PDB file of C-alpha atoms in Angstrom:
ATOM      1  CA  MET A   1     -45.103  33.171  12.773  1.00 41.00           C
ATOM      2  CA  ARG A   2     -44.663  33.785   9.048  1.00 49.00           C
ATOM      3  CA  ASN A   3     -47.155  32.478   6.516  1.00 50.00           C
ATOM      4  CA  ALA A   4     -49.163  30.599   9.134  1.00 60.00           C
ATOM      5  CA  GLY A   5     -52.085  30.413   6.698  1.00 77.00           C
ATOM      6  CA  VAL A   6     -50.221  28.385   4.055  1.00 90.00           C
ATOM      7  CA  ASP A   7     -51.932  25.076   3.197  1.00 96.00           C
ATOM      8  CA  PRO A   8     -49.067  22.564   2.931  1.00 97.00           C
ATOM      9  CA  VAL A   9     -51.278  19.851   1.401  1.00 98.00           C
ATOM     10  CA  ALA A  10     -52.460  22.012  -1.488  1.00 97.00           C
ATOM     11  CA  HIS A  11     -49.084  23.674  -1.964  1.00 97.00           C
ATOM     12  CA  ASN A  12     -47.122  20.417  -2.009  1.00 98.00           C
ATOM     13  CA  ARG A  13     -49.642  18.708  -4.262  1.00 98.00           C
ATOM     14  CA  ALA A  14     -49.039  21.392  -6.884  1.00 98.00           C
ATOM     15  CA  ALA A  15     -45.280  21.289  -6.267  1.00 98.00           C
ATOM     16  CA  TRP A  16     -45.015  17.548  -6.826  1.00 98.00           C
ATOM     17  CA  ASP A  17     -47.198  17.679  -9.925  1.00 98.00           C
ATOM     18  CA  THR A  18     -44.670  20.190 -11.259  1.00 97.00           C
ATOM     19  CA  TYR A  19     -41.748  17.954 -10.286  1.00 97.00           C
ATOM     20  CA  VAL A  20     -43.315  15.115 -12.268  1.00 98.00           C
ATOM     21  CA  GLN A  21     -43.518  17.315 -15.352  1.00 97.00           C
ATOM     22  CA  GLU A  22     -39.879  18.346 -14.852  1.00 97.00           C
ATOM     23  CA  GLY A  23     -38.664  14.734 -14.628  1.00 97.00           C
ATOM     24  CA  ASN A  24     -37.700  14.631 -10.943  1.00 96.00           C
ATOM     25  CA  GLU A  25     -35.572  11.569 -10.106  1.00 95.00           C
ATOM     26  CA  TRP A  26     -38.280  10.337  -7.692  1.00 96.00           C
ATOM     27  CA  SER A  27     -40.857  10.600 -10.472  1.00 98.00           C
ATOM     28  CA  THR A  28     -39.027   8.509 -13.068  1.00 97.00           C
ATOM     29  CA  PRO A  29     -40.823   5.171 -13.600  1.00 98.00           C
ATOM     30  CA  VAL A  30     -39.024   1.857 -13.474  1.00 98.00           C
ATOM     31  CA  SER A  31     -38.378   0.112 -16.762  1.00 98.00           C
ATOM     32  CA  ALA A  32     -40.289  -2.826 -18.193  1.00 98.00           C
ATOM     33  CA  GLU A  33     -37.091  -4.844 -17.756  1.00 98.00           C
ATOM     34  CA  GLU A  34     -37.059  -4.122 -14.005  1.00 98.00           C
ATOM     35  CA  VAL A  35     -40.693  -5.182 -13.747  1.00 98.00           C
ATOM     36  CA  GLY A  36     -39.897  -8.378 -15.636  1.00 98.00           C
ATOM     37  CA  ARG A  37     -37.058  -9.214 -13.240  1.00 98.00           C
ATOM     38  CA  ALA A  38     -39.353  -8.543 -10.273  1.00 98.00           C
ATOM     39  CA  ARG A  39     -41.869 -11.010 -11.652  1.00 98.00           C
ATOM     40  CA  ALA A  40     -39.064 -13.569 -11.689  1.00 97.00           C
ATOM     41  CA  GLY A  41     -38.143 -12.813  -8.067  1.00 97.00           C
ATOM     42  CA  ASP A  42     -35.143 -10.565  -8.758  1.00 97.00           C
ATOM     43  CA  TRP A  43     -36.011  -7.162  -7.334  1.00 97.00           C
ATOM     44  CA  SER A  44     -35.040  -4.355  -4.987  1.00 97.00           C
ATOM     45  CA  ILE A  45     -36.648  -1.082  -3.897  1.00 98.00           C
ATOM     46  CA  VAL A  46     -35.336   2.047  -2.227  1.00 97.00           C
ATOM     47  CA  LEU A  47     -36.459   3.222   1.209  1.00 97.00           C
ATOM     48  CA  VAL A  48     -33.732   5.822   1.887  1.00 96.00           C
ATOM     49  CA  GLY A  49     -31.179   7.386  -0.453  1.00 90.00           C
ATOM     50  CA  HIS A  50     -30.167   5.133  -3.331  1.00 91.00           C
ATOM     51  CA  GLU A  51     -29.539   2.003  -1.268  1.00 87.00           C
ATOM     52  CA  PRO A  52     -31.856  -1.025  -1.666  1.00 95.00           C
ATOM     53  CA  VAL A  53     -33.875  -1.800   1.429  1.00 97.00           C
ATOM     54  CA  ASP A  54     -32.847  -4.892   3.393  1.00 97.00           C
ATOM     55  CA  ARG A  55     -34.981  -7.685   1.878  1.00 96.00           C
ATOM     56  CA  SER A  56     -35.319  -9.281   5.321  1.00 98.00           C
ATOM     57  CA  TRP A  57     -37.445  -6.274   6.333  1.00 98.00           C
ATOM     58  CA  LEU A  58     -40.164  -7.456   3.941  1.00 98.00           C
ATOM     59  CA  PRO A  59     -42.065 -10.761   3.871  1.00 97.00           C
ATOM     60  CA  ALA A  60     -40.062 -13.503   2.172  1.00 94.00           C
ATOM     61  CA  ASP A  61     -43.086 -14.163  -0.044  1.00 97.00           C
ATOM     62  CA  LEU A  62     -45.154 -11.123  -1.011  1.00 98.00           C
ATOM     63  CA  THR A  63     -47.796 -13.142  -2.834  1.00 97.00           C
ATOM     64  CA  GLY A  64     -51.213 -11.999  -1.673  1.00 96.00           C
ATOM     65  CA  LYS A  65     -49.839  -9.555   0.901  1.00 98.00           C
ATOM     66  CA  ASP A  66     -51.727  -6.248   1.144  1.00 98.00           C
ATOM     67  CA  VAL A  67     -49.163  -3.463   0.868  1.00 99.00           C
ATOM     68  CA  LEU A  68     -49.756   0.260   1.260  1.00 99.00           C
ATOM     69  CA  CYS A  69     -47.132   2.394  -0.469  1.00 99.00           C
ATOM     70  CA  LEU A  70     -47.607   5.546   1.581  1.00 99.00           C
ATOM     71  CA  ALA A  71     -46.640   8.873  -0.023  1.00 98.00           C
ATOM     72  CA  SER A  72     -44.738   6.655  -2.437  1.00 98.00           C
ATOM     73  CA  GLY A  73     -45.998   7.480  -5.930  1.00 98.00           C
ATOM     74  CA  GLY A  74     -43.681   8.016  -8.856  1.00 98.00           C
ATOM     75  CA  GLY A  75     -43.757   4.700 -10.679  1.00 98.00           C
ATOM     76  CA  GLN A  76     -40.939   3.129  -8.667  1.00 98.00           C
ATOM     77  CA  GLN A  77     -41.599   1.071  -5.524  1.00 98.00           C
ATOM     78  CA  ALA A  78     -45.273   0.164  -5.957  1.00 98.00           C
ATOM     79  CA  PRO A  79     -44.964  -1.420  -9.433  1.00 98.00           C
ATOM     80  CA  ILE A  80     -42.009  -3.527  -8.314  1.00 98.00           C
ATOM     81  CA  LEU A  81     -43.889  -4.795  -5.256  1.00 98.00           C
ATOM     82  CA  ALA A  82     -46.934  -5.532  -7.412  1.00 98.00           C
ATOM     83  CA  ALA A  83     -44.786  -7.445  -9.894  1.00 98.00           C
ATOM     84  CA  ALA A  84     -43.354  -9.420  -6.956  1.00 98.00           C
ATOM     85  CA  GLY A  85     -46.869 -10.609  -6.117  1.00 98.00           C
ATOM     86  CA  ALA A  86     -48.220  -8.128  -3.554  1.00 98.00           C
ATOM     87  CA  ARG A  87     -51.659  -6.522  -3.685  1.00 98.00           C
ATOM     88  CA  VAL A  88     -50.509  -2.918  -3.759  1.00 98.00           C
ATOM     89  CA  THR A  89     -52.271   0.357  -3.033  1.00 98.00           C
ATOM     90  CA  THR A  90     -50.382   3.597  -3.612  1.00 98.00           C
ATOM     91  CA  PHE A  91     -51.567   6.544  -1.534  1.00 98.00           C
ATOM     92  CA  ASP A  92     -50.059   9.875  -2.540  1.00 98.00           C
ATOM     93  CA  ASN A  93     -50.846  13.597  -2.413  1.00 98.00           C
ATOM     94  CA  SER A  94     -49.867  14.184  -6.041  1.00 98.00           C
ATOM     95  CA  PRO A  95     -52.065  13.163  -8.990  1.00 98.00           C
ATOM     96  CA  GLY A  96     -48.942  13.322 -11.132  1.00 98.00           C
ATOM     97  CA  GLN A  97     -47.052  10.887  -8.916  1.00 98.00           C
ATOM     98  CA  LEU A  98     -50.011   8.497  -8.905  1.00 98.00           C
ATOM     99  CA  GLY A  99     -50.145   8.800 -12.671  1.00 98.00           C
ATOM    100  CA  GLN A 100     -46.605   7.447 -12.911  1.00 98.00           C
ATOM    101  CA  ASP A 101     -47.656   4.332 -11.007  1.00 98.00           C
ATOM    102  CA  ARG A 102     -50.635   3.869 -13.306  1.00 98.00           C
ATOM    103  CA  LEU A 103     -48.417   4.368 -16.355  1.00 98.00           C
ATOM    104  CA  VAL A 104     -46.226   1.421 -15.333  1.00 98.00           C
ATOM    105  CA  ALA A 105     -49.215  -0.703 -14.312  1.00 98.00           C
ATOM    106  CA  GLU A 106     -50.915  -0.181 -17.678  1.00 98.00           C
ATOM    107  CA  ARG A 107     -47.694  -0.642 -19.643  1.00 98.00           C
ATOM    108  CA  ASP A 108     -46.760  -3.888 -17.931  1.00 98.00           C
ATOM    109  CA  GLY A 109     -50.141  -5.385 -17.041  1.00 98.00           C
ATOM    110  CA  LEU A 110     -49.904  -4.969 -13.266  1.00 98.00           C
ATOM    111  CA  GLU A 111     -52.770  -4.843 -10.786  1.00 97.00           C
ATOM    112  CA  LEU A 112     -52.189  -1.724  -8.720  1.00 97.00           C
ATOM    113  CA  ARG A 113     -54.649   0.623  -7.016  1.00 98.00           C
ATOM    114  CA  THR A 114     -53.966   4.354  -6.618  1.00 98.00           C
ATOM    115  CA  VAL A 115     -55.662   6.654  -4.092  1.00 98.00           C
ATOM    116  CA  LEU A 116     -55.215  10.430  -3.814  1.00 98.00           C
ATOM    117  CA  GLY A 117     -54.815  11.936  -0.351  1.00 98.00           C
ATOM    118  CA  ASP A 118     -52.735  13.434   2.434  1.00 98.00           C
ATOM    119  CA  MET A 119     -50.503  10.979   4.341  1.00 98.00           C
ATOM    120  CA  SER A 120     -51.786  12.435   7.621  1.00 98.00           C
ATOM    121  CA  ASP A 121     -55.328  11.240   6.877  1.00 98.00           C
ATOM    122  CA  LEU A 122     -55.810   7.594   5.942  1.00 98.00           C
ATOM    123  CA  SER A 123     -59.564   7.618   6.559  1.00 98.00           C
ATOM    124  CA  ALA A 124     -60.008   6.160   3.068  1.00 98.00           C
ATOM    125  CA  PHE A 125     -58.914   2.837   4.604  1.00 98.00           C
ATOM    126  CA  GLY A 126     -60.465   0.788   7.368  1.00 98.00           C
ATOM    127  CA  ASP A 127     -58.737  -0.513  10.460  1.00 98.00           C
ATOM    128  CA  ALA A 128     -56.400  -3.493   9.998  1.00 98.00           C
ATOM    129  CA  THR A 129     -56.436  -3.327   6.180  1.00 98.00           C
ATOM    130  CA  PHE A 130     -52.764  -3.885   5.308  1.00 99.00           C
ATOM    131  CA  ASP A 131     -49.941  -6.306   6.076  1.00 98.00           C
ATOM    132  CA  VAL A 132     -47.177  -3.848   5.181  1.00 99.00           C
ATOM    133  CA  VAL A 133     -46.885  -0.068   5.018  1.00 99.00           C
ATOM    134  CA  PHE A 134     -43.935   1.061   2.881  1.00 98.00           C
ATOM    135  CA  HIS A 135     -43.228   4.729   3.601  1.00 98.00           C
ATOM    136  CA  PRO A 136     -40.082   6.122   1.914  1.00 98.00           C
ATOM    137  CA  VAL A 137     -38.629   9.536   2.708  1.00 97.00           C
ATOM    138  CA  SER A 138     -41.622  11.857   2.414  1.00 98.00           C
ATOM    139  CA  ASN A 139     -42.816  12.942   5.852  1.00 98.00           C
ATOM    140  CA  LEU A 140     -40.625  16.038   5.548  1.00 98.00           C
ATOM    141  CA  PHE A 141     -43.589  17.435   3.591  1.00 98.00           C
ATOM    142  CA  VAL A 142     -46.049  17.361   6.541  1.00 98.00           C
ATOM    143  CA  PRO A 143     -45.976  19.624   9.622  1.00 97.00           C
ATOM    144  CA  ASP A 144     -46.897  16.873  12.130  1.00 98.00           C
ATOM    145  CA  VAL A 145     -45.461  13.389  11.682  1.00 98.00           C
ATOM    146  CA  THR A 146     -46.930  11.858  14.831  1.00 98.00           C
ATOM    147  CA  VAL A 147     -50.399  11.631  13.285  1.00 98.00           C
ATOM    148  CA  VAL A 148     -48.871   9.741  10.344  1.00 98.00           C
ATOM    149  CA  TRP A 149     -47.580   7.059  12.711  1.00 99.00           C
ATOM    150  CA  ARG A 150     -50.945   6.749  14.440  1.00 98.00           C
ATOM    151  CA  GLU A 151     -52.688   6.289  11.108  1.00 98.00           C
ATOM    152  CA  CYS A 152     -50.121   3.704  10.001  1.00 99.00           C
ATOM    153  CA  PHE A 153     -50.685   1.751  13.203  1.00 99.00           C
ATOM    154  CA  ARG A 154     -54.452   1.842  12.714  1.00 98.00           C
ATOM    155  CA  VAL A 155     -54.477   0.560   9.133  1.00 99.00           C
ATOM    156  CA  LEU A 156     -51.990  -2.256   9.769  1.00 99.00           C
ATOM    157  CA  ARG A 157     -53.117  -5.715  10.802  1.00 98.00           C
ATOM    158  CA  PRO A 158     -51.725  -7.189  14.028  1.00 98.00           C
ATOM    159  CA  GLY A 159     -48.248  -8.474  13.235  1.00 98.00           C
ATOM    160  CA  GLY A 160     -48.016  -6.072  10.287  1.00 98.00           C
ATOM    161  CA  THR A 161     -44.886  -4.071   9.545  1.00 98.00           C
ATOM    162  CA  LEU A 162     -44.067  -0.437   8.845  1.00 99.00           C
ATOM    163  CA  LEU A 163     -40.947   0.368   6.824  1.00 99.00           C
ATOM    164  CA  ALA A 164     -40.232   4.089   7.154  1.00 98.00           C
ATOM    165  CA  GLY A 165     -37.504   6.336   5.810  1.00 98.00           C
ATOM    166  CA  PHE A 166     -36.928   9.896   6.986  1.00 98.00           C
ATOM    167  CA  LEU A 167     -34.393  12.713   7.039  1.00 97.00           C
ATOM    168  CA  ASN A 168     -31.893  13.250   9.812  1.00 97.00           C
ATOM    169  CA  PRO A 169     -33.178  16.574  11.229  1.00 97.00           C
ATOM    170  CA  ASP A 170     -29.602  17.897  11.437  1.00 96.00           C
ATOM    171  CA  THR A 171     -29.726  18.196   7.639  1.00 94.00           C
ATOM    172  CA  TYR A 172     -31.786  21.357   8.127  1.00 95.00           C
ATOM    173  CA  LEU A 173     -29.203  23.167  10.276  1.00 96.00           C
ATOM    174  CA  PHE A 174     -27.214  24.423   7.327  1.00 94.00           C
ATOM    175  CA  ASP A 175     -27.432  27.315   4.903  1.00 92.00           C
ATOM    176  CA  HIS A 176     -28.996  25.931   1.732  1.00 85.00           C
ATOM    177  CA  GLU A 177     -27.056  28.041  -0.777  1.00 87.00           C
ATOM    178  CA  ALA A 178     -23.646  27.584   0.866  1.00 91.00           C
ATOM    179  CA  LEU A 179     -24.165  23.832   0.950  1.00 88.00           C
ATOM    180  CA  ASP A 180     -25.416  23.426  -2.604  1.00 85.00           C
ATOM    181  CA  GLU A 181     -23.176  25.966  -4.308  1.00 87.00           C
ATOM    182  CA  ARG A 182     -19.897  25.676  -2.383  1.00 91.00           C
ATOM    183  CA  GLY A 183     -20.189  22.485  -0.338  1.00 88.00           C
ATOM    184  CA  GLU A 184     -19.833  24.493   2.901  1.00 92.00           C
ATOM    185  CA  LEU A 185     -21.633  23.483   6.090  1.00 92.00           C
ATOM    186  CA  ILE A 186     -22.628  26.775   7.711  1.00 94.00           C
ATOM    187  CA  VAL A 187     -25.089  26.477  10.596  1.00 96.00           C
ATOM    188  CA  VAL A 188     -27.843  29.097  10.315  1.00 95.00           C
ATOM    189  CA  HIS A 189     -31.078  27.431  11.453  1.00 96.00           C
ATOM    190  CA  LYS A 190     -32.420  26.331  14.798  1.00 96.00           C
ATOM    191  CA  LEU A 191     -34.393  23.115  14.975  1.00 97.00           C
ATOM    192  CA  PRO A 192     -37.173  22.339  14.422  1.00 96.00           C
ATOM    193  CA  TYR A 193     -36.961  23.905  10.983  1.00 97.00           C
ATOM    194  CA  SER A 194     -39.814  24.842   8.650  1.00 97.00           C
ATOM    195  CA  ASP A 195     -39.730  26.576   5.268  1.00 96.00           C
ATOM    196  CA  VAL A 196     -42.926  28.339   6.290  1.00 94.00           C
ATOM    197  CA  THR A 197     -41.692  29.807   9.576  1.00 94.00           C
ATOM    198  CA  CYS A 198     -38.066  30.452   8.603  1.00 94.00           C
ATOM    199  CA  TYR A 199     -38.786  32.365   5.395  1.00 93.00           C
ATOM    200  CA  SER A 200     -41.419  34.651   3.924  1.00 92.00           C
ATOM    201  CA  ALA A 201     -43.038  33.646   0.646  1.00 92.00           C
ATOM    202  CA  GLU A 202     -40.740  36.080  -1.161  1.00 94.00           C
ATOM    203  CA  GLU A 203     -37.640  34.653   0.527  1.00 92.00           C
ATOM    204  CA  ARG A 204     -38.700  31.094  -0.270  1.00 93.00           C
ATOM    205  CA  ALA A 205     -39.242  31.999  -3.917  1.00 93.00           C
ATOM    206  CA  ALA A 206     -35.784  33.559  -4.114  1.00 91.00           C
ATOM    207  CA  LYS A 207     -34.025  30.654  -2.377  1.00 89.00           C
ATOM    208  CA  PHE A 208     -35.889  27.601  -3.616  1.00 91.00           C
ATOM    209  CA  GLY A 209     -38.275  28.780  -6.342  1.00 92.00           C
ATOM    210  CA  ALA A 210     -41.887  29.864  -5.902  1.00 88.00           C
ATOM    211  CA  ASP A 211     -43.228  26.398  -6.719  1.00 90.00           C
ATOM    212  CA  ALA A 212     -40.890  24.382  -4.476  1.00 96.00           C
ATOM    213  CA  ALA A 213     -42.444  21.971  -1.999  1.00 98.00           C
ATOM    214  CA  LEU A 214     -42.629  23.077   1.626  1.00 98.00           C
ATOM    215  CA  GLU A 215     -40.400  21.105   3.992  1.00 97.00           C
ATOM    216  CA  TYR A 216     -40.443  20.563   7.752  1.00 98.00           C
ATOM    217  CA  SER A 217     -37.855  18.979  10.027  1.00 98.00           C
ATOM    218  CA  HIS A 218     -38.999  16.482  12.658  1.00 98.00           C
ATOM    219  CA  SER A 219     -37.134  15.544  15.792  1.00 98.00           C
ATOM    220  CA  LEU A 220     -36.088  11.961  16.427  1.00 98.00           C
ATOM    221  CA  THR A 221     -38.473  12.076  19.366  1.00 98.00           C
ATOM    222  CA  ASP A 222     -41.320  12.573  16.884  1.00 98.00           C
ATOM    223  CA  GLN A 223     -39.911  10.207  14.273  1.00 98.00           C
ATOM    224  CA  ILE A 224     -38.868   7.238  16.402  1.00 98.00           C
ATOM    225  CA  GLY A 225     -40.561   8.128  19.666  1.00 98.00           C
ATOM    226  CA  GLY A 226     -43.722   8.857  17.697  1.00 98.00           C
ATOM    227  CA  GLN A 227     -43.746   5.317  16.324  1.00 98.00           C
ATOM    228  CA  LEU A 228     -43.305   3.919  19.826  1.00 98.00           C
ATOM    229  CA  ALA A 229     -46.049   6.165  21.193  1.00 98.00           C
ATOM    230  CA  ALA A 230     -48.393   4.970  18.428  1.00 98.00           C
ATOM    231  CA  GLY A 231     -47.907   1.398  19.690  1.00 98.00           C
ATOM    232  CA  PHE A 232     -45.189   0.068  17.387  1.00 99.00           C
ATOM    233  CA  ALA A 233     -42.206  -2.017  18.427  1.00 98.00           C
ATOM    234  CA  VAL A 234     -39.161  -0.779  16.498  1.00 98.00           C
ATOM    235  CA  THR A 235     -37.171  -3.859  15.499  1.00 98.00           C
ATOM    236  CA  GLY A 236     -34.788  -2.533  12.829  1.00 98.00           C
ATOM    237  CA  PHE A 237     -32.739   0.593  12.158  1.00 98.00           C
ATOM    238  CA  ALA A 238     -30.455   1.706   9.313  1.00 97.00           C
ATOM    239  CA  GLU A 239     -28.631   4.826   8.125  1.00 96.00           C
ATOM    240  CA  ALA A 240     -27.607   6.075   4.687  1.00 94.00           C
ATOM    241  CA  PRO A 241     -25.808   9.089   3.210  1.00 91.00           C
ATOM    242  CA  HIS A 242     -27.535  11.559   0.943  1.00 87.00           C
ATOM    243  CA  GLN A 243     -27.091  10.642  -2.701  1.00 81.00           C
ATOM    244  CA  SER A 244     -25.870  14.115  -3.747  1.00 80.00           C
ATOM    245  CA  ASN A 245     -25.729  16.517  -0.756  1.00 83.00           C
ATOM    246  CA  ALA A 246     -22.200  17.612   0.283  1.00 86.00           C
ATOM    247  CA  SER A 247     -23.036  16.993   3.943  1.00 88.00           C
ATOM    248  CA  ALA A 248     -23.010  13.241   3.200  1.00 89.00           C
ATOM    249  CA  ALA A 249     -19.233  13.288   3.743  1.00 89.00           C
ATOM    250  CA  TYR A 250     -19.815  14.183   7.387  1.00 91.00           C
ATOM    251  CA  PHE A 251     -22.933  12.420   8.649  1.00 93.00           C
ATOM    252  CA  SER A 252     -25.828  10.173   7.672  1.00 95.00           C
ATOM    253  CA  ASN A 253     -28.653  12.181   6.147  1.00 95.00           C
ATOM    254  CA  TYR A 254     -31.218   9.391   6.147  1.00 97.00           C
ATOM    255  CA  PHE A 255     -32.568   7.051   8.772  1.00 98.00           C
ATOM    256  CA  ALA A 256     -34.791   4.025   8.247  1.00 98.00           C
ATOM    257  CA  THR A 257     -36.829   2.044  10.747  1.00 98.00           C
ATOM    258  CA  LEU A 258     -38.615  -1.285  10.714  1.00 98.00           C
ATOM    259  CA  ALA A 259     -41.537  -1.342  13.146  1.00 99.00           C
ATOM    260  CA  VAL A 260     -44.039  -4.057  14.010  1.00 98.00           C
ATOM    261  CA  LYS A 261     -47.624  -3.743  15.191  1.00 98.00           C
ATOM    262  CA  PRO A 262     -47.868  -6.278  18.034  1.00 98.00           C
ATOM    263  CA  GLY A 263     -50.074  -9.254  17.302  1.00 90.00           C
TER     264      GLY A 263
END
């Protein structure tokens, strides 16, 4: 196994701090106008791709609801939910991403708590702390997603909901350069895929850049079956194409689930 000693938490923390500095699209804060509309009840947030999440997946009235935005920093979803009336905590591995949430909160007078940490370890929170966990596409950055689902189940109150977005694992089958540069779908990888096991550090630097975040594919057994094994009842499912990847013309790159912790 190549690079088995790599620490994905430390590596990806540094990577996402760099992405923030570079102006990554998932690190661009919402505008004051969007926050103002959210305060008036006119709002939407993204769970997968660029498509707004189905509003019926969230409580009709967010006022006073305790919401955990899990691995969801960047100044986008959490400020909108806070403006809509929720008591929001953002938990993210990147100080830079958390800083974007604080920037919006300070700019627009929002109450919003930020906590630094790895999505696989929610020990900062007690059992049954939240009504909603909002978890957009981010578990590709952890080696084991099943522990994430167990932690989500633990911190949710009975009857609470988990909204999760994740990558279709088939996205990782294809040669990165052929797809990005020529729009060609050439199968080169077996699943499960991992940047760490498929490439040496030198190969990763050449293909993606030395500071790129480490990514891991997860089977649908671990993504959906993992939620079921943690105790959730999956009550909603959606698909979406990638916003820019050429493979979007052929299959859905993103999946989203709505899951409920039984009361």
